[in-house]
Amino acid sequence: MTYENDSRERLIECAKKEFLEKGFAKASLRSISSAAGLTTGAVYFFFKDKNGLLGAIVDEPLANIYAVLKQHYSDEAEEDFSVYKHVEGDHDELADLLIPKLYADHDAIMILLDKSAGSKYENVVDDIISMTDSYYIRLAEHYAAAVPDKRVNEYMLHWFSHVQINAFVHLITHISDEQTALREIKPVMDMLVDCWMKYILIDK
Amino acid sequence: MTYENDSRERLIECAKKEFLEKGFAKASLRSISSAAGLTTGAVYFFFKDKNGLLGAIVDEPLANIYAVLKQHYSDEAEEDFSVYKHVEGDHDELADLLIPKLYADHDAIMILLDKSAGSKYENVVDDIISMTDSYYIRLAEHYAAAVPDKRVNEYMLHWFSHVQINAFVHLITHISDEQTALREIKPVMDMLVDCWMKYILIDK
Amino acid sequence: MTYENDSRERLIECAKKEFLEKGFAKASLRSISSAAGLTTGAVYFFFKDKNGLLGAIVDEPLANIYAVLKQHYSDEAEEDFSVYKHVEGDHDELADLLIPKLYADHDAIMILLDKSAGSKYENVVDDIISMTDSYYIRLAEHYAAAVPDKRVNEYMLHWFSHVQINAFVHLITHISDEQTALREIKPVMDMLVDCWMKYILIDK
Amino acid sequence: MTYENDSRERLIECAKKEFLEKGFAKASLRSISSAAGLTTGAVYFFFKDKNGLLGAIVDEPLANIYAVLKQHYSDEAEEDFSVYKHVEGDHDELADLLIPKLYADHDAIMILLDKSAGSKYENVVDDIISMTDSYYIRLAEHYAAAVPDKRVNEYMLHWFSHVQINAFVHLITHISDEQTALREIKPVMDMLVDCWMKYILIDK
DNA sequence: TATGAATGAGTCTTCATTCAT
DNA sequence: TATGAATGAAGACTCATTCAT
């Protein structure tokens, strides 16, 4: 009765492979399901549709990422810039929280961040960047308020959000081992924080 | 006869619009050619195939970019790191050369860098990054040789190439005016050079 | 055990809704059974197939209708046309018998008469019209025999059967209240009988 | 150059057959196009989609019908009921105009009126009935105004529109010869006009 | 210089139905 | 008494591509 027929799992596993190789748009349900020893109809028994199948792969990892991000963005909002002085490693918290989530299901995250074009998740990275952006705008305004004769360099700020997020995407797509990832990302984060403090404000 | 029938040009113009809007993969030759008042067959008269049509749009801009890049990468290779000291603005040369090429045909470049998924150009950005990477590796090794007890942080180096190139992609996709672009990219380049010097070497 | 599990009833109730909304052909067993909190397989446990499910809804109402019709058609066959004179209301009998049957299970009848395309009942209305037709042919021949120099207008006769039956279909599909239906149909029936007498025979 | 390859016509002809036999919804483009010696893709070269293929068959006949109807409904609107007296045959005009249009492309009209369920034309008959209804409502109100102590029987009026229009549908679906149709419909129309005058008003 | 016609392989999706458990 | 799993056939539709003219 409960001896598992793992068709659903097989479908998910084969879908992962296919999505990873071809990207969502070019992936074929026929090819996925036949790789799983099933017919396309089976996909529609287990999932709503092609997007649903992708969802089964990425929804949970995605939720985890959002959770970490939201937490981080509200924590850091407390920063007091009048006294703040960056010390190497003090922003590792985000990386420390995020990396485990990103590497818990490495393939899923790769698909989500890099192979989801054509799916309902295709704007995920952009959305996260937007979120980051909003947060950084608030932060930068606080910062500017504490420093006379300076104003925010808006373009630089946007670009920073972009680089910050894509640093993680780059990590995922180039480093497959979690420990290595953790080690490599630290100097990157340090650099980013340093630069943020240094370049985000310009003369009025 | 030299009376110009501009069908070819019209096709190219309409293709630009379509590629920009939908990206290469989702663009439809039917829709392009009918927008040009022609039939799909016409595309195959003027161009080899879908990729050929894209080529007619991006080949020249692409060649220009490569030319600038190759020139830049061989010039800068002469740098003597034992005496080098970064001064703000001294690396603006690349931006000064590249931006005009990038904005000479803004649409074509956008397509090339951001809308070419599914085409034979889909790896262009990656290729340029690789090129940049090779160059930076040589550079970094020279640099390291001049600084005792330090070695190259390879991951950081790769990531730098990535960020460097994507800084231009980001620029193109967010700033449509050349002068503004020129102005905004400068601090970004300065920052990158600064950081490169500072973060690319780590303790042995 | 006599503790009732009303799954069958729920299935029937949900099927009614679905058939009414979408018609038999477009109705989906998946949607019906999941609305009933069951799976498609359950449908096949309780009923032979999709047609069988429809049958469970309409068979009894249909039988009732046929019973009334057959009774009526044999009663009226006794009519003596040599002495017959139509008096308003004297043909209300059919309506009086039929309407209660039609409105006893209004939904079922709607489905049967108006939503059964694609099912084995799709010709029910046509069949009833045929039946009516046969009856009217006999009747008309008696009538003609009693009136010299006249013959039956066959097309008109067929059309009459058609109109007669469709008067009830129209009623069902436009009036949901039984009392109102009863009131509205009477003048229609009167008119039909009047016209029948007047238009069914033409000069030889 | 202009020797006709009649693929389009063949497609239309085969579609007619298929639609007539199975109705729009159950008709298969595969079966239609292969009957025409072509592939489904060909259908999409000549027509927008399944509805477009149907449109190529019925659009013109439908327009003709609407034209006649609109003309008729505005003509007859002039009627003066205070002096009007029905004379047999004086309403044959509609039939005389309509029948030729209906029989000009008998198959197309059959499909339109009786086989279009599931297509964008599926409500055509209902729409025409509505149109007729609106017209009759105005007419009946004029009529009632000229007759003291009488009011319009609304249900009867609606039903009349229904019967009137379906008289033509019935004709088309039962009589294939135009001359015969013309002959058979006349007494029907006479009857309808007679009854209209007689039954549409009831005691206040 | 282009068109018009057509293909063929592919896409996702829907559905009634079956059957072991 | 039902479920869960799965099938298989079919559905409409899209597309880049070809080629005779």
mmCIF file with all atom_site columns, C-alpha atoms in Angstrom, chain A residues 4 46 101 139:
data_model
loop_
_atom_site.group_PDB
_atom_site.id
_atom_site.type_symbol
_atom_site.label_atom_id
_atom_site.label_alt_id
_atom_site.label_comp_id
_atom_site.label_asym_id
_atom_site.label_entity_id
_atom_site.label_seq_id
_atom_site.pdbx_PDB_ins_code
_atom_site.Cartn_x
_atom_site.Cartn_y
_atom_site.Cartn_z
_atom_site.occupancy
_atom_site.B_iso_or_equiv
_atom_site.pdbx_formal_charge
_atom_site.auth_seq_id
_atom_site.auth_comp_id
_atom_site.auth_asym_id
_atom_site.auth_atom_id
_atom_site.pdbx_PDB_model_num
ATOM 1 C CA . GLU A 1 4   ? 6.293  4.078  -2.947  1.00 0.00 ? 4   GLU A CA 1
ATOM 2 C CA . PHE A 1 46  ? 0.945  15.010 -10.705 1.00 0.00 ? 46  PHE A CA 1
ATOM 3 C CA . LYS A 1 101 ? 19.601 27.803 1.388   1.00 0.00 ? 101 LYS A CA 1
ATOM 4 C CA . LEU A 1 139 ? 19.515 52.726 3.737   1.00 0.00 ? 139 LEU A CA 1
#
